[in-house]
Amino acid sequence: MIKFELIKSINDLNQRGLLLGSKWSSEQLNGLSPKILNQVCDPEEEKKQFDFNSNNIESSSPPIGSNEHLKYLLAKSYFDLKEYRRCYDVLVNCKYQLNIFLRSYSLFLALEKRKEEDIIEQQNQKQQQQAQQQQAQQQAQQQAQGQDLTNPDNKNSTNNNNNKFNNARQVLIESVHKYPCNWSAWCDLATICSDSADIVMQLSLPNHFMKDFFLAHFKLELQQNNESLQIYQSLVKTFSNSTYILAQTAIANYNLRAYDVGEEIFERLIELEPSRLENIDIYSNILYVRDKKASLSMLAHKAMKIEKYCPETCCIIGNYYSLKLEHDKAIMYFQRALNLNDRYLSAWTLIGHEFLEIKNVSAAINAYRKAVDINPRVLQSLVWSRSNLSTIKTTTLLFILL
Amino acid sequence: MATSIFEQSPPTLIFNSTTIEDQLKCKIDSSVLTHSYTSAIFFADKLLNLVPLNSKKYIENLYILCNALYCDKQYQRSSFLIQKYLNQRNLKHQGEDEALIILKLKYLSAKCKIETNEFDQCLQILDNNHNNTDNNNEDGSIINNTNNNINNSNINDNLDDYDDYDEENYTGKDLLKFYVNMNKSNTDNKNDENINNNNNNSKNNKEILIIKSNIALIKGKCFENMDNLKKAKFWYIKALLLDYNCYEAFESLTKSHLLTFQEEIQLLKKLNFQADDIWLKEIYALSLKKYDNPNFTSHYNYIELYDNSLNNNDNNNNNNNSTNTSTKTNNSNNSLLKINDIRNKLINCNDILTMISEYYFYKQQFQESYSITKKILKEDKYYNNSTCIMVLISSLFELQLTNELYYTCHQLIDSFSQNSSISWYGIACYYQLIQNSDLTQKFFTKATTLNSRIGAFWLGFGHFFATKGEHDQAMAAYRTSSRLLTGCHLPLLCIGMELIRVHNLNLASQYILQAKDICPYDPMTFNELGIIEYKNSQFEEAIKLFEMALEISKIKNNNNNQLNYSFNSNGNINNNNRFKLNNNEKKKSMVMMSYMESWEPTVYNLAHCYRKLRRYDLALHYYNMSLSLIPNNPSTFTALGFCYHLQGSFDEAIDYYHQSLSIRDDTFTNVLLHKALSLSILNYD
């Protein structure tokens, strides 16, 4: 049952260009324990499952060979090459939900991209952006007839930017009820709910294995690590080979400061996936804390070979130089990580630590402030890590941030 | 009213002495078993004082005490006590059992001396053993069995005399023949005794044999540490001939390459393995040199097994193993099954995996040898086998995996804090790989200072000096390694290569011919000889030698391929065998596929020879072959251009010169290019 859901979700999410979601689904599919993979479903149940979904899907995706379908193919290829506006233009006057979704999503992405590029230039185009986004939202609301499973997801993304969190939350929950296997939606829900933990409990979430994943992910963000670990332990029974769960448990252990356990789990993770860079920067943090120069050096060299221009690699190399006490180079690499991804949280905190090491307190304050902007909960971990500092300046610094 | 403890005991305190002795012996045994040596020593001391001096029991108890002292690492004390006793005692009146235990005492004392590195004293003790028995014989006090034992040791004495004189006349074969005769006489005597005597004595004989073998082993160790490798070899071989179970002697011989391959095979033949120990013989065969004769197939059993396990081809496995074993053993079906079983289980044993990885290393399949040794060290982090670690370091070096080598060396230093000379050697290899010559030199010196008896370190040191161009130091290092690795042809070969570099061709050819004698199956030897002929302008000879080098490398490679063919049915390798039946040209082009890029220099040299003989078509063929083995090599491009130049096709020559110059700017190529350009302009007039 899980197997089929996941397979379908991979397909659907791919069609709609939600790549992260489909990557997550395929990872979990491969991580299913062999017993479940080999389970033979009753053919009747299979049919039921397919029938239920196909009713919804058929109305939303154009029949193969029709004009709409051809347009969809063209638009998708533009989307894959990241030519979002072009994709938007192709899909004019479409009727099928799939195309409508793709159109709105590509517009959204185009605007986001523009916004980020302009932030660097720091011109006063923010107002223009907002106006354009409102326009997009209106368009989306007009066109959407709400049957498409993932369309609500799109609405919420635009809602995000306008800080209408409640609205977005409702929409996301609706989306998640209708189509649980959309990890992108769950992720966004987690980021929206980040300020208030209690609200999550009040939400009515569907009873599905995805809910467990979401809760565990959410609790991990809130630093409720033990509970998160418990949920992951129960999930591991079905998804025994899932590297995602392994990585998350490692992160939980890191948060709990059980560094040796975390290190072990990360080593196992690297054995299973030698070219993985996602979350490996946390492994480099662990090695930094445990002062393991040789392992960190080897990790840094390996990361360079795998992918040089990727924020995780830059963080790893920054950690390496920091351990070697070459703080200038470390700062350079953390800067590079930030250039590659402006909102990469750990890069901000780590660069803050580095500035502190070279006693550039104002820059450190700036960096920490930026980090807190992105995710207010980072403050807790900061307090933990700097609790052993005795200088008055640093304590005052923390109070400033609060 | 306080009563003292002793008032409560009965008035007559009678202790039966034998029961006390038995009790004490029990206590000592249990203490030794649980490794609480202090208690063992305490009890043994009391036991010793309970029996009168000069009685039979005293010797036994002394042995027990000194054994406990040895276990507790109180070596000086143990050997002191033994020596004191032996000097006091009049050894002329030896009883039959006492001979054995006195031998044991001497052996224990010798072992203690080895631990404290007092090798000359150790040898003295062991020689005294023989001198005394000699005296005994002269006295004519003959008791049946012991006399036979003493007769054996007499023959040993004679051998001792032999090892002192006329060493130069010996080759390995002579030595071994001599030992065979001695062994025969031993077995004859043993047979006589077995006919005459009861079980007790035959057990004694076995024990005596084992102790004698161990004594020979200790002597070998002493001589090895005193740098007298010839005698060391002598005694190790003797130890093995007395008792083939003495693995330590075998290991010392093979690890330090003291024997040449021929000698090793002979030794293995001379050892009379009993039917139950054929599995041991196979393992011994597996430990011999692996880079020598490619036709030596008896160690292939385990390797076939490993290949099969890689390919999960179990059916073939059983069939082939049974056919191989049937040729070896003509026993009943029961023993065949046993060997298969044992092999299947032992294939996962770390020692055997080490040997298999060594085999792959010499076949130049470095990825395989690296993966095997990595797996071994992961499972057994402190696995102390120097072969395994050397293969690991060397494979990483050949594969140029600097990152892994760095990390592995760190791990080695952490795990082996005591015998760490190999770890320092690994670090030196790492710095050599990233070409940091100061640090390389520093760490090579460190490794060789820590343990100057490992020939491989000196060899590596020599290679390092050779790459830096320091001829004298390289020669010194190579010479040291040739002194240590007596049975290995590599140091001699390297000395020859260095001499070629300084154009001392006569001396070089002498060394290389010596190397060829030791190991006739190394393509590198022929390559070097070919170079010498080339420098002497004897191009025909040079061609023959280069082709022989390529033939041998092809045979070695094809042996591998053939194995794969019969046990894998791997498609692409079959092609080689099929095409061999066609004509020469096709053969050559197919053969091109099977050369490994490590032999590219030989192909290149061959092409030069043909060019010198003006056989340009063959020269071009071989240059192209060498280009396909190592692409983008500027020297090959220049050579190709030169060939076309000499043939008069200037356009192609210019083409190739430009290609070479784009990779590496070289005055020689520039000059040639100018010449070619001017000649081609002349042509266009």
mmCIF file of N, CA and C in Angstrom, chain B residues 557-593:
data_model
loop_
_atom_site.group_PDB
_atom_site.id
_atom_site.type_symbol
_atom_site.label_atom_id
_atom_site.label_comp_id
_atom_site.label_asym_id
_atom_site.label_seq_id
_atom_site.Cartn_x
_atom_site.Cartn_y
_atom_site.Cartn_z
ATOM 1 N N ASN B 557 49.597 -12.015 -17.490
ATOM 2 C CA ASN B 557 48.284 -11.433 -17.617
ATOM 3 C C ASN B 557 47.283 -12.453 -18.094
ATOM 4 N N ASN B 558 47.716 -13.281 -19.055
ATOM 5 C CA ASN B 558 46.802 -14.256 -19.631
ATOM 6 C C ASN B 558 46.460 -15.359 -18.675
ATOM 7 N N ASN B 559 47.434 -15.672 -17.803
ATOM 8 C CA ASN B 559 47.103 -16.658 -16.776
ATOM 9 C C ASN B 559 45.890 -16.210 -16.014
ATOM 10 N N ASN B 560 45.920 -14.942 -15.694
ATOM 11 C CA ASN B 560 44.790 -14.359 -14.988
ATOM 12 C C ASN B 560 43.541 -14.473 -15.831
ATOM 13 N N ASN B 561 43.699 -14.122 -17.134
ATOM 14 C CA ASN B 561 42.526 -14.139 -18.003
ATOM 15 C C ASN B 561 41.983 -15.540 -18.155
ATOM 16 N N GLN B 562 42.925 -16.504 -18.243
ATOM 17 C CA GLN B 562 42.454 -17.866 -18.421
ATOM 18 C C GLN B 562 41.644 -18.329 -17.239
ATOM 19 N N LEU B 563 42.139 -17.968 -16.083
ATOM 20 C CA LEU B 563 41.372 -18.332 -14.888
ATOM 21 C C LEU B 563 39.969 -17.784 -15.003
ATOM 22 N N ASN B 564 39.915 -16.496 -15.375
ATOM 23 C CA ASN B 564 38.601 -15.878 -15.458
ATOM 24 C C ASN B 564 37.757 -16.574 -16.492
ATOM 25 N N TYR B 565 38.396 -16.971 -17.581
ATOM 26 C CA TYR B 565 37.651 -17.584 -18.659
ATOM 27 C C TYR B 565 36.996 -18.872 -18.204
ATOM 28 N N SER B 566 37.796 -19.725 -17.549
ATOM 29 C CA SER B 566 37.193 -21.001 -17.209
ATOM 30 C C SER B 566 36.198 -20.883 -16.080
ATOM 31 N N PHE B 567 36.352 -19.926 -15.212
ATOM 32 C CA PHE B 567 35.468 -19.937 -14.064
ATOM 33 C C PHE B 567 34.450 -18.821 -14.077
ATOM 34 N N ASN B 568 34.549 -17.912 -15.018
ATOM 35 C CA ASN B 568 33.558 -16.839 -15.053
ATOM 36 C C ASN B 568 32.655 -16.886 -16.239
ATOM 37 N N SER B 569 33.155 -17.424 -17.304
ATOM 38 C CA SER B 569 32.600 -17.237 -18.640
ATOM 39 C C SER B 569 32.285 -15.768 -18.857
ATOM 40 N N ASN B 570 33.306 -14.980 -18.690
ATOM 41 C CA ASN B 570 33.181 -13.549 -18.879
ATOM 42 C C ASN B 570 33.404 -13.234 -20.342
ATOM 43 N N GLY B 571 32.438 -12.605 -20.975
ATOM 44 C CA GLY B 571 32.437 -12.494 -22.420
ATOM 45 C C GLY B 571 33.634 -11.846 -23.065
ATOM 46 N N ASN B 572 33.988 -10.629 -22.613
ATOM 47 C CA ASN B 572 35.004 -9.911 -23.376
ATOM 48 C C ASN B 572 36.380 -10.535 -23.279
ATOM 49 N N ILE B 573 36.656 -11.256 -22.206
ATOM 50 C CA ILE B 573 37.994 -11.817 -22.097
ATOM 51 C C ILE B 573 38.149 -13.025 -22.985
ATOM 52 N N ASN B 574 37.035 -13.664 -23.324
ATOM 53 C CA ASN B 574 37.118 -14.801 -24.216
ATOM 54 C C ASN B 574 37.721 -14.420 -25.535
ATOM 55 N N ASN B 575 37.479 -13.165 -25.927
ATOM 56 C CA ASN B 575 37.949 -12.729 -27.237
ATOM 57 C C ASN B 575 39.425 -12.971 -27.417
ATOM 58 N N ASN B 576 40.182 -12.686 -26.348
ATOM 59 C CA ASN B 576 41.626 -12.866 -26.445
ATOM 60 C C ASN B 576 41.975 -14.271 -26.877
ATOM 61 N N ASN B 577 41.383 -15.239 -26.234
ATOM 62 C CA ASN B 577 41.746 -16.612 -26.517
ATOM 63 C C ASN B 577 41.333 -17.024 -27.914
ATOM 64 N N ARG B 578 40.147 -16.579 -28.334
ATOM 65 C CA ARG B 578 39.689 -16.968 -29.648
ATOM 66 C C ARG B 578 40.602 -16.448 -30.734
ATOM 67 N N PHE B 579 40.977 -15.174 -30.646
ATOM 68 C CA PHE B 579 41.734 -14.579 -31.736
ATOM 69 C C PHE B 579 43.150 -15.059 -31.835
ATOM 70 N N LYS B 580 43.617 -15.724 -30.825
ATOM 71 C CA LYS B 580 45.002 -16.164 -30.856
ATOM 72 C C LYS B 580 45.271 -17.089 -32.024
ATOM 73 N N LEU B 581 44.244 -17.744 -32.548
ATOM 74 C CA LEU B 581 44.479 -18.699 -33.603
ATOM 75 C C LEU B 581 44.719 -18.035 -34.950
ATOM 76 N N ASN B 582 44.410 -16.735 -35.042
ATOM 77 C CA ASN B 582 44.573 -16.088 -36.337
ATOM 78 C C ASN B 582 46.008 -15.668 -36.580
ATOM 79 N N ASN B 583 46.175 -14.887 -37.671
ATOM 80 C CA ASN B 583 47.556 -14.571 -38.044
ATOM 81 C C ASN B 583 48.205 -13.576 -37.110
ATOM 82 N N ASN B 584 49.478 -13.344 -37.344
ATOM 83 C CA ASN B 584 50.270 -12.568 -36.418
ATOM 84 C C ASN B 584 49.764 -11.150 -36.225
ATOM 85 N N GLU B 585 49.372 -10.532 -37.348
ATOM 86 C CA GLU B 585 48.960 -9.138 -37.256
ATOM 87 C C GLU B 585 47.802 -8.965 -36.307
ATOM 88 N N LYS B 586 46.796 -9.817 -36.524
ATOM 89 C CA LYS B 586 45.641 -9.749 -35.657
ATOM 90 C C LYS B 586 46.037 -10.032 -34.226
ATOM 91 N N LYS B 587 46.936 -10.985 -34.100
ATOM 92 C CA LYS B 587 47.368 -11.350 -32.756
ATOM 93 C C LYS B 587 47.963 -10.135 -32.080
ATOM 94 N N LYS B 588 48.783 -9.422 -32.847
ATOM 95 C CA LYS B 588 49.421 -8.264 -32.232
ATOM 96 C C LYS B 588 48.400 -7.238 -31.811
ATOM 97 N N SER B 589 47.407 -7.023 -32.670
ATOM 98 C CA SER B 589 46.454 -5.977 -32.303
ATOM 99 C C SER B 589 45.590 -6.401 -31.129
ATOM 100 N N MET B 590 45.284 -7.708 -31.052
ATOM 101 C CA MET B 590 44.511 -8.174 -29.916
ATOM 102 C C MET B 590 45.349 -8.132 -28.668
ATOM 103 N N VAL B 591 46.613 -8.464 -28.882
ATOM 104 C CA VAL B 591 47.520 -8.473 -27.749
ATOM 105 C C VAL B 591 47.604 -7.084 -27.148
ATOM 106 N N MET B 592 47.429 -6.089 -28.007
ATOM 107 C CA MET B 592 47.473 -4.736 -27.509
ATOM 108 C C MET B 592 46.502 -4.542 -26.359
ATOM 109 N N MET B 593 45.374 -5.211 -26.449
ATOM 110 C CA MET B 593 44.381 -4.992 -25.405
ATOM 111 C C MET B 593 44.827 -5.538 -24.085
#
